[in-house]
Short mmCIF file of C-alpha atoms in Angstrom, two decimals:
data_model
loop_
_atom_site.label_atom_id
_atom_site.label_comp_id
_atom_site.label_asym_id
_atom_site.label_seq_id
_atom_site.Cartn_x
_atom_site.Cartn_y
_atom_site.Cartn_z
CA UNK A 1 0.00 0.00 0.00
CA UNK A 2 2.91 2.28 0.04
CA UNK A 3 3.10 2.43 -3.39
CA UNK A 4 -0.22 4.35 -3.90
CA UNK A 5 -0.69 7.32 -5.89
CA UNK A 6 -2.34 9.80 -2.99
CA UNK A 7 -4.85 12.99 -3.83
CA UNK A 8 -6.61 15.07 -1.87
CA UNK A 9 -9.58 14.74 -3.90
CA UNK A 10 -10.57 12.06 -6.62
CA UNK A 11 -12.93 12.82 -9.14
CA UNK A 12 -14.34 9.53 -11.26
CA UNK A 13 -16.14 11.00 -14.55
CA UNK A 14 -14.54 13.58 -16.76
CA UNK A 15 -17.84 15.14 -18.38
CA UNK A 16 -19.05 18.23 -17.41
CA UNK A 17 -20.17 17.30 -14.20
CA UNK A 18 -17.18 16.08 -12.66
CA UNK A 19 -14.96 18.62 -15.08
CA UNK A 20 -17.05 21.48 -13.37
CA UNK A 21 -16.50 20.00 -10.23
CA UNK A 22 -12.13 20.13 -10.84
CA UNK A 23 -12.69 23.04 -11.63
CA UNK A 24 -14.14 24.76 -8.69
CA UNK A 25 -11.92 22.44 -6.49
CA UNK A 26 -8.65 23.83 -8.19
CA UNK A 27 -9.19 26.71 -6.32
CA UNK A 28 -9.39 25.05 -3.19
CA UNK A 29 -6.63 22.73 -4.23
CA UNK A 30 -3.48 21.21 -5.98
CA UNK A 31 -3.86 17.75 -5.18
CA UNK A 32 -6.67 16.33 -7.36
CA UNK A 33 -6.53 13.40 -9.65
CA UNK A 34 -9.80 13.44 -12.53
CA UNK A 35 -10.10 10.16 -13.91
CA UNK A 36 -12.30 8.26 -16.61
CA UNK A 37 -12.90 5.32 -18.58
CA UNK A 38 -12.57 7.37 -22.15
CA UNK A 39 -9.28 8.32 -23.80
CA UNK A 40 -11.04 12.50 -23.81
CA UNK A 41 -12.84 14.57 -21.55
CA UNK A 42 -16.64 14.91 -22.55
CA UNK A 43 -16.63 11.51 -24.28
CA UNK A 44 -19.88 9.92 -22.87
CA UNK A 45 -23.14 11.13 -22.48
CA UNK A 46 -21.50 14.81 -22.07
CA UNK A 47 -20.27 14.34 -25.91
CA UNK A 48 -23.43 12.93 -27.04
CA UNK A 49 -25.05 16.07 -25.35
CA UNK A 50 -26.40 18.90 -27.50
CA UNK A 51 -25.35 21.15 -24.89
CA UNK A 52 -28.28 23.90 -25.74
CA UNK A 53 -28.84 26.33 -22.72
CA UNK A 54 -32.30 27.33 -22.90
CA UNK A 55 -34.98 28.69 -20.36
CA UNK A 56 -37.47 25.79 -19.00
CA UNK A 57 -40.82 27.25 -19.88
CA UNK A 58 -44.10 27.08 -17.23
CA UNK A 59 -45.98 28.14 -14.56
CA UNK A 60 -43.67 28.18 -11.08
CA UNK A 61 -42.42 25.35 -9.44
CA UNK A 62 -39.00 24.17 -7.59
CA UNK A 63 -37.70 22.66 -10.79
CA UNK A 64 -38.23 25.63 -12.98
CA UNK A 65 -36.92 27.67 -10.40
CA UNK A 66 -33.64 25.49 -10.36
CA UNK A 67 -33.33 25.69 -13.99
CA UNK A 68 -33.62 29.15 -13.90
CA UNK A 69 -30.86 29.87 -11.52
CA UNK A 70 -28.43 27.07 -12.94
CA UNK A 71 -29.14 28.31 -16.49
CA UNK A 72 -28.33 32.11 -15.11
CA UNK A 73 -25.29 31.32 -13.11
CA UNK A 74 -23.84 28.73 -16.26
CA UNK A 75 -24.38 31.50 -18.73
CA UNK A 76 -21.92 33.85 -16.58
CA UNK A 77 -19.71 31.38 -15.94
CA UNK A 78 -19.03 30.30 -19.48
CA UNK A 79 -18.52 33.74 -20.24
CA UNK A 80 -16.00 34.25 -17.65
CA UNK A 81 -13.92 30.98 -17.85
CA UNK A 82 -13.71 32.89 -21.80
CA UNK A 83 -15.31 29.49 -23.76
CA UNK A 84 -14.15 30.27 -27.19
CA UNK A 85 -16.91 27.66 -28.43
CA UNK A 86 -19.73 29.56 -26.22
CA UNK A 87 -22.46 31.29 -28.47
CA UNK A 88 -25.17 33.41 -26.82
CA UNK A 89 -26.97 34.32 -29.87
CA UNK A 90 -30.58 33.26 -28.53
CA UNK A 91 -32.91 30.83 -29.01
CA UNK A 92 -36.11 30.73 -30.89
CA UNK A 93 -38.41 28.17 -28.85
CA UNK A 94 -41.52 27.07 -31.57
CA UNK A 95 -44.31 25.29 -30.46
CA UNK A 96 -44.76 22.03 -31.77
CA UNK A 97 -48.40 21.88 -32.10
CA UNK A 98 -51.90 23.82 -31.17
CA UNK A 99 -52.33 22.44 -27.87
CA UNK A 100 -48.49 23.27 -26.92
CA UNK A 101 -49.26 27.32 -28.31
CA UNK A 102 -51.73 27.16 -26.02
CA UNK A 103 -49.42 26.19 -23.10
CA UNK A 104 -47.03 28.92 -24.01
CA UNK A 105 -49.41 31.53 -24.04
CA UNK A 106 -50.95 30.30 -20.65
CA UNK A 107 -46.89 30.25 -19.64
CA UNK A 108 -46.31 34.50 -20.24
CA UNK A 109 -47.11 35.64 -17.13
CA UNK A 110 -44.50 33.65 -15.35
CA UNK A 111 -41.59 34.03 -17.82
CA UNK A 112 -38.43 34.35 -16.21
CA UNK A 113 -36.64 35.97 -19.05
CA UNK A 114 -36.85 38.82 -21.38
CA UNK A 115 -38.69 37.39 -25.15
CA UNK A 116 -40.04 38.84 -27.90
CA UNK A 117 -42.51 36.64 -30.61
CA UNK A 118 -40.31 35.75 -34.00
CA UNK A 119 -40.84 33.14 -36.65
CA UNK A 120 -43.83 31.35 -35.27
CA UNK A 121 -42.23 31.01 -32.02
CA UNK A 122 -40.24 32.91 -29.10
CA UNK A 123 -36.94 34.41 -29.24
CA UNK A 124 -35.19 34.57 -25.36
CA UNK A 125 -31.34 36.55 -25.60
CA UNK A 126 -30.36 33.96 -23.23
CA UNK A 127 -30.20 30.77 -25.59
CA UNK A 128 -26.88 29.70 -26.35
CA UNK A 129 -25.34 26.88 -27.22
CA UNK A 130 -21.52 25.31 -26.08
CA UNK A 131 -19.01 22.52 -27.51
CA UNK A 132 -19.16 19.88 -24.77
CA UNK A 133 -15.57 19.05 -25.29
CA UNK A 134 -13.57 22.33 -25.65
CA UNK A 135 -15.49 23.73 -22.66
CA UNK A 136 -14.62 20.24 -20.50
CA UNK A 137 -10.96 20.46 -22.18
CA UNK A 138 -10.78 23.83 -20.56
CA UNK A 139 -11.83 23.67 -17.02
CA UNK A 140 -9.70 20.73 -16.83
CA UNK A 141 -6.59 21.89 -18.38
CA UNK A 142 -4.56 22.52 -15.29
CA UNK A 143 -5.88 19.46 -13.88
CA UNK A 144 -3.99 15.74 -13.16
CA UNK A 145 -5.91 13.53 -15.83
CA UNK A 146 -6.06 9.72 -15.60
CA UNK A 147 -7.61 8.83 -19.15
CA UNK A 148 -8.36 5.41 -20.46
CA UNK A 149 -8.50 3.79 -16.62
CA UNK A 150 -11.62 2.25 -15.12
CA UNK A 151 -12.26 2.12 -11.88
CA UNK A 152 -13.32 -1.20 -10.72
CA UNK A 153 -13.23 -1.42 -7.07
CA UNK A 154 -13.14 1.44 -4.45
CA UNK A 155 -12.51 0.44 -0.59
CA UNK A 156 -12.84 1.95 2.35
CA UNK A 157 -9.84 2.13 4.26
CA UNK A 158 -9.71 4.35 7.62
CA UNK A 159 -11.20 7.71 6.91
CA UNK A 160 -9.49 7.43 2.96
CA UNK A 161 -10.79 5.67 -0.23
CA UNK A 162 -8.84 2.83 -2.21
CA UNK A 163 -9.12 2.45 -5.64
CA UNK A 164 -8.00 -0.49 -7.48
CA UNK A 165 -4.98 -0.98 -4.82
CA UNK A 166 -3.25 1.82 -6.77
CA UNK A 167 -5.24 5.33 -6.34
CA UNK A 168 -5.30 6.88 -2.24
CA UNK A 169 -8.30 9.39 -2.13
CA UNK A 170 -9.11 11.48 0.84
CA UNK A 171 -12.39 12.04 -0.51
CA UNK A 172 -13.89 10.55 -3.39
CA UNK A 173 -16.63 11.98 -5.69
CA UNK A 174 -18.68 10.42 -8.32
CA UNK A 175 -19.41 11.94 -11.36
CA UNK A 176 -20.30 8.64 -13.19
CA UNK A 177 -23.62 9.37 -14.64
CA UNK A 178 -25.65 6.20 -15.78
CA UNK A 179 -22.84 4.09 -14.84
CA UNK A 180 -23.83 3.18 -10.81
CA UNK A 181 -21.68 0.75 -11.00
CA UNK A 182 -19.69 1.90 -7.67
CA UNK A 183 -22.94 2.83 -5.81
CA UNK A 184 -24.08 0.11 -4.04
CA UNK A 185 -26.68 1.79 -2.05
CA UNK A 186 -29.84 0.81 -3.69
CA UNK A 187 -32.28 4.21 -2.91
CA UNK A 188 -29.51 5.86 -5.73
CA UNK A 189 -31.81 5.13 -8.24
CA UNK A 190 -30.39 6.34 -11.92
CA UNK A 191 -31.84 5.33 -15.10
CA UNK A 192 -30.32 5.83 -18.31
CA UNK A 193 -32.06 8.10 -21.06
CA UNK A 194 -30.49 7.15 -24.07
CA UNK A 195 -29.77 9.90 -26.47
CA UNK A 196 -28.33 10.86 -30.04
CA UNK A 197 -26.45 13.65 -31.66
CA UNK A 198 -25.73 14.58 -35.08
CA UNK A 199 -23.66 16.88 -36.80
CA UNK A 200 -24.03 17.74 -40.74
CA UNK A 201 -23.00 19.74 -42.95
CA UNK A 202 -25.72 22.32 -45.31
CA UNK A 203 -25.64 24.91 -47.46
CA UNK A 204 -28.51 26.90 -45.39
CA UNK A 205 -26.82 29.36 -42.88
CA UNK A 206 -29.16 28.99 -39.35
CA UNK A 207 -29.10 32.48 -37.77
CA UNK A 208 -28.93 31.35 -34.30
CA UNK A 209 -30.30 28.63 -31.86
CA UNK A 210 -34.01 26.96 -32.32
CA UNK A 211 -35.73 24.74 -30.46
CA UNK A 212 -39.21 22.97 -31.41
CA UNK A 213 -39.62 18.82 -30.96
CA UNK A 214 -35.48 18.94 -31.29
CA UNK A 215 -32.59 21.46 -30.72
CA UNK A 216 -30.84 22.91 -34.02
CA UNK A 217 -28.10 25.20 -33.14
CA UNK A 218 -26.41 27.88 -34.95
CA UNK A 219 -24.73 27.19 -37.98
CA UNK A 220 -20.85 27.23 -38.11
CA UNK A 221 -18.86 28.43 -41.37
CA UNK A 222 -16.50 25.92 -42.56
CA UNK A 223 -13.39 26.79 -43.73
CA UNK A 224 -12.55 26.42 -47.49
CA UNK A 225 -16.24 25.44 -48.55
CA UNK A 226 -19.69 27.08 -49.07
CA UNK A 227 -21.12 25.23 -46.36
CA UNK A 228 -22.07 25.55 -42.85
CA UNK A 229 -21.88 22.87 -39.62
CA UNK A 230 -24.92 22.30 -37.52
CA UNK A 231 -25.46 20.31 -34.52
CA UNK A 232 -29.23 18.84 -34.15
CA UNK A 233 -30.31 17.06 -30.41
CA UNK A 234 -31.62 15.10 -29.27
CA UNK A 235 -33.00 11.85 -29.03
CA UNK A 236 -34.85 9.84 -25.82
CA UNK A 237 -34.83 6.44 -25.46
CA UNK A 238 -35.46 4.12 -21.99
CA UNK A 239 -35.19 0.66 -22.21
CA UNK A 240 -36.57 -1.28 -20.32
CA UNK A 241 -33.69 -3.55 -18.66
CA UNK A 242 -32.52 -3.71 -15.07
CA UNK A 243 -29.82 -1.25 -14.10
CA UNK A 244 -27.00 -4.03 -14.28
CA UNK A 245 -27.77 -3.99 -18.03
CA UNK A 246 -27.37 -0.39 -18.34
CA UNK A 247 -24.44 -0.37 -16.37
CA UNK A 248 -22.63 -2.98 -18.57
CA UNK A 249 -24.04 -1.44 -21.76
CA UNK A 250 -22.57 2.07 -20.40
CA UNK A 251 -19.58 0.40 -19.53
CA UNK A 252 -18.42 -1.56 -22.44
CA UNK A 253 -19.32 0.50 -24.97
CA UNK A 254 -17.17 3.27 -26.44
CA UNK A 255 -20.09 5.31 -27.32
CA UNK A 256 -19.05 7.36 -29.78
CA UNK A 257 -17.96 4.33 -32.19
CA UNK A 258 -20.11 1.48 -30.85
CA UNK A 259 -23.27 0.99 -30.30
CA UNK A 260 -24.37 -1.12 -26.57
CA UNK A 261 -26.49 -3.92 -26.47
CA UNK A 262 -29.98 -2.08 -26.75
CA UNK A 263 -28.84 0.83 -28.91
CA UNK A 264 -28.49 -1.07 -32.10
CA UNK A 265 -27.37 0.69 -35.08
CA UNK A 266 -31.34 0.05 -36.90
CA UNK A 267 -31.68 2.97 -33.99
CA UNK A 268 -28.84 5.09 -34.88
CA UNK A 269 -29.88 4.97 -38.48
CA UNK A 270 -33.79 5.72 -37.32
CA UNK A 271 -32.68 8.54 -35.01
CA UNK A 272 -30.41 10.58 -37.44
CA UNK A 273 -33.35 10.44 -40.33
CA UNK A 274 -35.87 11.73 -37.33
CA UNK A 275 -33.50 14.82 -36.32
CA UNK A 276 -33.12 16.04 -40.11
CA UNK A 277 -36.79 15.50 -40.54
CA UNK A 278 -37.51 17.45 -36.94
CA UNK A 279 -34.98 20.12 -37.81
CA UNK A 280 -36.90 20.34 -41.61
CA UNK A 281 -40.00 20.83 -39.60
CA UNK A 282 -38.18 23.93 -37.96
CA UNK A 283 -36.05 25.16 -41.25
CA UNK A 284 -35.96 23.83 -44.45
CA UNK A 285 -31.97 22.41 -44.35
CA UNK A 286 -30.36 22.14 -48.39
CA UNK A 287 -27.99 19.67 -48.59
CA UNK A 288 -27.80 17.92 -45.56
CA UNK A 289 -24.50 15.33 -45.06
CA UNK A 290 -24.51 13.70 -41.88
CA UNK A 291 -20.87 13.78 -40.61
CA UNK A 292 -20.77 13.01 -37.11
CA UNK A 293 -22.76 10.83 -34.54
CA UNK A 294 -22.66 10.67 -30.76
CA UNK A 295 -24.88 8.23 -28.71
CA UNK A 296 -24.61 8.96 -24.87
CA UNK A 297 -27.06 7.70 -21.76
CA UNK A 298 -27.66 10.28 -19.86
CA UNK A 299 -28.47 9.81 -15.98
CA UNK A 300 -31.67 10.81 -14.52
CA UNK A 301 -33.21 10.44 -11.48
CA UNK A 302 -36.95 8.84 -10.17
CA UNK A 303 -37.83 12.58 -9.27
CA UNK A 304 -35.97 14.19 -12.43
CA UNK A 305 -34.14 16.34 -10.07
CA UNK A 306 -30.18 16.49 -9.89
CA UNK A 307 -28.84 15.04 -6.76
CA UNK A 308 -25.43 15.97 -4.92
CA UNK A 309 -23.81 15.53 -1.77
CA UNK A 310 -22.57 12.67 0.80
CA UNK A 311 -24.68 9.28 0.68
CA UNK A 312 -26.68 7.94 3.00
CA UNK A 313 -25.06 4.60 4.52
CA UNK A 314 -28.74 2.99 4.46
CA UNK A 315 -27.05 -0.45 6.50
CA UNK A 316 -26.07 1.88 9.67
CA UNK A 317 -28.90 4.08 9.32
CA UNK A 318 -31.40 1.34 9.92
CA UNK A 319 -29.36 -0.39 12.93
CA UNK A 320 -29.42 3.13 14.33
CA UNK A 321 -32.60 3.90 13.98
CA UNK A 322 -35.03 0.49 13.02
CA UNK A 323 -38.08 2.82 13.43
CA UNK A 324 -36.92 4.15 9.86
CA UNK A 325 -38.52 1.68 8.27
CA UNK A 326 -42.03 2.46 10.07
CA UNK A 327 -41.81 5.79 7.55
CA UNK A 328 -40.69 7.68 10.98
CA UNK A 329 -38.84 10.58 9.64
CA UNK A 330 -35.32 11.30 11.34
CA UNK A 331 -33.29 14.69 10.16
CA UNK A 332 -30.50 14.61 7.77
CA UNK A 333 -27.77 15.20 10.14
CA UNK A 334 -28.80 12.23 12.28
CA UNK A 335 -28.40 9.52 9.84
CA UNK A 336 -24.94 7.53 9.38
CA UNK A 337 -23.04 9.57 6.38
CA UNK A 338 -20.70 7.69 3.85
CA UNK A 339 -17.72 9.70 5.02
CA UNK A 340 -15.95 11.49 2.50
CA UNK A 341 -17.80 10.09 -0.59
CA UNK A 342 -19.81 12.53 -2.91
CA UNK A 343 -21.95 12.00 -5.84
CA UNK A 344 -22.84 14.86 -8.42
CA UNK A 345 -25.44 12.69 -10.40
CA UNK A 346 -28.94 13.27 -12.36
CA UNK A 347 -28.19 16.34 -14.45
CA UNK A 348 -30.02 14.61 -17.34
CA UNK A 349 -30.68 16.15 -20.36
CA UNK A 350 -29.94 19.52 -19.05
CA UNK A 351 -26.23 18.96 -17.86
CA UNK A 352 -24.58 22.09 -19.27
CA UNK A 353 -26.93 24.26 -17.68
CA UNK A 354 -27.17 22.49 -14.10
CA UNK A 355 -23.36 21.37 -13.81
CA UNK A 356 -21.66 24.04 -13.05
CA UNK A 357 -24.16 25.27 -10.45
CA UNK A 358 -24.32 22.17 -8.92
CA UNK A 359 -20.39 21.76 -8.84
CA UNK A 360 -19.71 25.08 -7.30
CA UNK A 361 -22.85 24.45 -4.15
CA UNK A 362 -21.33 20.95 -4.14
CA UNK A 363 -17.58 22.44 -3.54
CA UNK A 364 -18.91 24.85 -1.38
CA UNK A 365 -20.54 21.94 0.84
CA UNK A 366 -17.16 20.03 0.99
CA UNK A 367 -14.83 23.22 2.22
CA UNK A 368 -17.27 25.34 3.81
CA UNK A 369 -19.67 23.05 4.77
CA UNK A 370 -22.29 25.40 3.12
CA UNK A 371 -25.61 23.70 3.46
CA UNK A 372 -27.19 21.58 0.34
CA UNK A 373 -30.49 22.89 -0.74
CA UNK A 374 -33.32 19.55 0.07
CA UNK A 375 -34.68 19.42 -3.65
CA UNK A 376 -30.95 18.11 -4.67
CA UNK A 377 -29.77 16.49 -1.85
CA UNK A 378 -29.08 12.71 -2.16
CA UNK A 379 -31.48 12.37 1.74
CA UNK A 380 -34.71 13.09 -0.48
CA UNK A 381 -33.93 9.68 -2.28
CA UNK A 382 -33.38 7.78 1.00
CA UNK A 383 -36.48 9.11 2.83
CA UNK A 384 -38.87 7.96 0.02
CA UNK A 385 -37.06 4.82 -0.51
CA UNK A 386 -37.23 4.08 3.06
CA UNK A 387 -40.44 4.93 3.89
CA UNK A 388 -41.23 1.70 1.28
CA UNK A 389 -39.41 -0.78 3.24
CA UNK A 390 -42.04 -1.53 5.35
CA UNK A 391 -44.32 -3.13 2.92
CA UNK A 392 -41.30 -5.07 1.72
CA UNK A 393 -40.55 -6.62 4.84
CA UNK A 394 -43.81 -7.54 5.62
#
């Protein structure tokens, strides 16, 4: 054991998530180690992503409101970290039929941002759109990188994690998306949404960002040649197979050149001809060449909210207090912790708008103990699934 490589801090998944989360550590820190199964930064779900920051439209609730202040506090901090890839040219939101007009309408009152009415739709300043890899490439630039190595095993020793015999962590945090392959605590339930990407080229120059039953972004002017690059997003899938399958098929496949067990390539084919025919639907594209494809499964959670913070070590909670499973509720702070192990999970399909909120409360929360806000906390997930283990042990 003397041998081990030892870090402060250990971050397992480099996609925006756990690159947002370097980041903010780095200026807590030197000693941090960012590690992940890919040979690049942003080459999972975070690739696949069409990385879109728009406004959630609709009447007020906790989620909107979360949106709205992740989507705020992203759009200045792209802008500061100087993103040459970030574009805040708006975005034109359509609606997709009659019945969805009349949502938006019945939405007005309780918009959060500035809009005027353009092209059958509604154009918000605050759309923009980001390149998943040169912004995750930059936070993490003047961080210690471990590509190409998967963690298998992680072990407790003392107050410090172990990984693979090799890697000495004095805290640990999980960025690892659909892959809950390390979490053994079953309340940390995390589906995969599978999703698609495409890039093409075409002659027609989009003006800025649009969104309507898929996101087309801005077009791009590529060098040497009368055409233009455009990025359309994305696709939803769920399968329905237990969570070991989607941890192998997230874990096996390089998803950017393979295709996993239930994402055959009949799928790939189908998605990519029902993004041109979505984006067609929004502007009529002249000729479209597909160049580029990106499948990623992106993790979201029973409740669709984000979750971040410490885990709940269900085992010792229960043996502390067995009334738990009678539904009794018992505060946050009296519960047995997983000591110095931290997820940053459930971003979903709105990652590049919630991570780098997320990674900045959940930094704050690890060096200045700054309280995490319920709606996101991991503790929601273990009161519900709790309260249910009554009926199960009956």
């Amino acid at each position: 054991m003397s041998n081990l490589e030892q870090y402060d801090y250990v971050i397992i998944g480099a996609g925006i998530a756990g690159s947002s989360t370097a980041y903010f550590l780095a200026k807590y820190s030197d000693s941090i180690l960012l590690i992940d199964k890919n040979e690049k930064v942003a080459f999972g779900a975070s690739g696949a992503a069409g990385a879109f920051l728009s406004p959630l439209l609709g009447k007020p609730n906790k989620f909107k409101d979360l949106i709205t202040k992740s989507l705020n506090f992203s759009t200045t901090f792209y802008k500061e970290v100087n993103s040459k890839s970030f574009t805040n040219d708006g975005v034109c939101r359509i609606p997709k039929n009659n019945e969805d007009r009349e949502k938006f309408n019945s939405y007005k009152p309780y918009m959060d941002f500035k809009y005027k009415e353009l092209d059958d739709g509604y154009f918000f300043d605050i759309g923009s759109w980001i390149n998943p890899s040169e912004i995750c490439e930059l936070l993490t630039k003047d961080i210690k990188k471990k590509l190409r190595y998967d963690v298998f095993s992680i072990d407790k020793e003392n107050e410090s994690w172990i990984l693979n015999n090799e890697i000495k962590a004095k805290k640990l945090i999980l960025c690892t998306g659909a892959n809950t392959k390390l979490i053994k605590e079953k309340y940390f339930d995390i589906r995969a949404v599978w999703g698609q990407k495409i890039d093409i080229t075409t002659s027609t120059c989009v003006k800025f960002n649009y969104h309507k039953e898929c996101s087309l972004s801005k077009a791009s002017k590529m060098e040497n040649k009368d055409l233009y690059k455009v990025s359309i997003g994305a696709t939803h899938h769920r399968f329905d197979c237990d969570k070991n399958i989607c941890n192998y098929c997230v874990e096996v496949a390089n998803l950017n050149k393979d295709c996993s067990k239930c994402y055959t390539k009949d799928i790939t084919d189908k998605d990519s001809l029902e993004l041109i025919s979505k984006a067609n639907d929004i502007m009529k594209l002249e000729d479209v060449n597909v160049i580029d494809v990106k499948i990623g499964a992106r993790a979201s959670s029973t409740d669709y909210f984000p979750m971040i913070g410490t885990l709940i070590d269900s085992k010792r909670s229960f043996d502390k207090f067995p009334h738990l499973v009678n539904g009794t509720h018992i505060k946050e702070e009296m519960l047995e912790k997983i000591e110095n192990l931290y997820v940053l999970n459930g971003v979903g399909g709105r990652g590049f708008v919630l991570s780098p909120y997320l990674a900045n409360e959940l930094v704050e929360n690890i060096i200045n103990n700054k309280k995490i806000e319920d709606t996101i906390s991991t503790y929601r997930l273990f009161k519900r699934w709790a309260k249910k283990q009554k009926n199960k042990n009956q």
